[in-house]
Coordinates of C-alpha atoms in Angstrom, one line a residue:
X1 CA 2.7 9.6 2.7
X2 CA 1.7 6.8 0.8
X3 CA 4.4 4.0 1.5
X4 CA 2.8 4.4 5.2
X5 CA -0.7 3.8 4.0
X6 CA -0.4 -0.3 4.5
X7 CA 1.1 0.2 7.6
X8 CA -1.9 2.3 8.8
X9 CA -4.3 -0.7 7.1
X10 CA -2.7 -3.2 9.4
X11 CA -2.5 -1.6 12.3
X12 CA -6.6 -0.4 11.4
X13 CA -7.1 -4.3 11.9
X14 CA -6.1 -4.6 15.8
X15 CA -9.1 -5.1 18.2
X16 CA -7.5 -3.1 21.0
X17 CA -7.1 0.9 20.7
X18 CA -3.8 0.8 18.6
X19 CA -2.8 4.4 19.9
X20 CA -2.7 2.6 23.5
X21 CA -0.4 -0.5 22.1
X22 CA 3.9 -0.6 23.3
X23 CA 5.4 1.5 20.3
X24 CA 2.5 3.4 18.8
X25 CA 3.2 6.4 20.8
X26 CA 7.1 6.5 19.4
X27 CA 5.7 5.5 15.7
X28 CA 3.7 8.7 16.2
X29 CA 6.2 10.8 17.8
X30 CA 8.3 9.5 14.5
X31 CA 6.0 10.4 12.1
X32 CA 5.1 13.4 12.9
X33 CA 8.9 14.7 13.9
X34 CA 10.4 13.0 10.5
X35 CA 7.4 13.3 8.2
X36 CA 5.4 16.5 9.8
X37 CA 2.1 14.3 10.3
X38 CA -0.5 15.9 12.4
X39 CA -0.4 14.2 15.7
X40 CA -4.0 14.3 16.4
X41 CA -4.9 12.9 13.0
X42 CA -2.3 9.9 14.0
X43 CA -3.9 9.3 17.0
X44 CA -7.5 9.7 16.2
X45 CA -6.9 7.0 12.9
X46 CA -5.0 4.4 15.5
X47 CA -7.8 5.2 18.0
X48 CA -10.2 3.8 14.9
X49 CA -8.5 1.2 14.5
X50 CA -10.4 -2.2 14.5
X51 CA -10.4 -5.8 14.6
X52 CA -10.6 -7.2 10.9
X53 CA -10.1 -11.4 11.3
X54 CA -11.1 -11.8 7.5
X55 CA -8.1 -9.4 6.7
X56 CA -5.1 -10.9 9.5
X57 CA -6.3 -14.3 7.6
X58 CA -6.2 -12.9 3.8
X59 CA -3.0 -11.5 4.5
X60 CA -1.1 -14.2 6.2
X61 CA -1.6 -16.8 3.7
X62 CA 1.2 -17.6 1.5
X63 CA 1.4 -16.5 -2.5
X64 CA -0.4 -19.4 -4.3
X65 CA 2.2 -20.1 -7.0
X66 CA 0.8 -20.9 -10.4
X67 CA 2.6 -21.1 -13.1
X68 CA 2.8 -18.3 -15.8
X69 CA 0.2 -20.0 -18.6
X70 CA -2.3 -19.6 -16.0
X71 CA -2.0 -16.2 -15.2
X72 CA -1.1 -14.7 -18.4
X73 CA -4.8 -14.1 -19.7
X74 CA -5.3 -11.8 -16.2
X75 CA -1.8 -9.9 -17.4
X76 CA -1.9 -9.8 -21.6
X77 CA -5.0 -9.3 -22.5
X78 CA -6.5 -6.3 -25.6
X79 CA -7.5 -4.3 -22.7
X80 CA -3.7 -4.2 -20.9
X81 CA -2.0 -3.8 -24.8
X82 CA -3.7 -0.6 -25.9
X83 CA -3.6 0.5 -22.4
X84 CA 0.2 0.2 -22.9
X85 CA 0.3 1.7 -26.3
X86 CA -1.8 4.5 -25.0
X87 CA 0.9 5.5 -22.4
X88 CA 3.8 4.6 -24.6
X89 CA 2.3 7.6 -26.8
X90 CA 1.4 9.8 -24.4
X91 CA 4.9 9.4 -22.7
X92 CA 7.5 8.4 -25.1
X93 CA 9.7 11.6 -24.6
X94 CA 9.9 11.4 -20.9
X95 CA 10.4 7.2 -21.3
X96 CA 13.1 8.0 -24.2
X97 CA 15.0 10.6 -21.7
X98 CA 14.5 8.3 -18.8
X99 CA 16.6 5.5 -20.7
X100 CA 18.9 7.4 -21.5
X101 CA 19.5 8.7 -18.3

């Protein structure tokens, strides 16, 4: 169920009722014949659905592309390192089977 959470964000961003909109109904039909969804859930979310601008905008914009130097401090950082070592510890069997594997 989660790889169709950001396809129910986007559609949550159209200003008509998305459970009205050409291809909902078979998306729904779909969902709940291949994934076992409950169709009046579907329809009640895409019947939520509404207009974001500030969120069609956000995500239409091209990647800025910076280069690395720039955003290595957001990525390597004390906080990420332990983080890492914390999980390496706590998961270094499974991580040593998984490579192997």
């Amino acid at each position: 169920m989660k790889i169709f959470i950001p396809f129910f964000l986007l559609f949550a961003t159209l200003s008509v009722h998305a459970a009205e909109l050409p291809g909902i109904p078979a998306f729904i039909d779909e969902m709940v014949a291949r994934h076992q969804f409950k169709r009046a859930e579907l329809v009640r979310v895409f019947r939520r659905a509404e207009q974001r601008p500030d969120v069609i905008e956000a995500i239409s914009k091209p990647a800025t592309l910076k280069p690395w130097p720039e955003y290595r401090a957001n990525f390597v950082n004390r906080e990420r390192i332990e983080g890492g070592l914390k999980f390496w510890q706590k998961n270094g069997a499974a991580l040593t089977r998984a490579q192997r594997e």
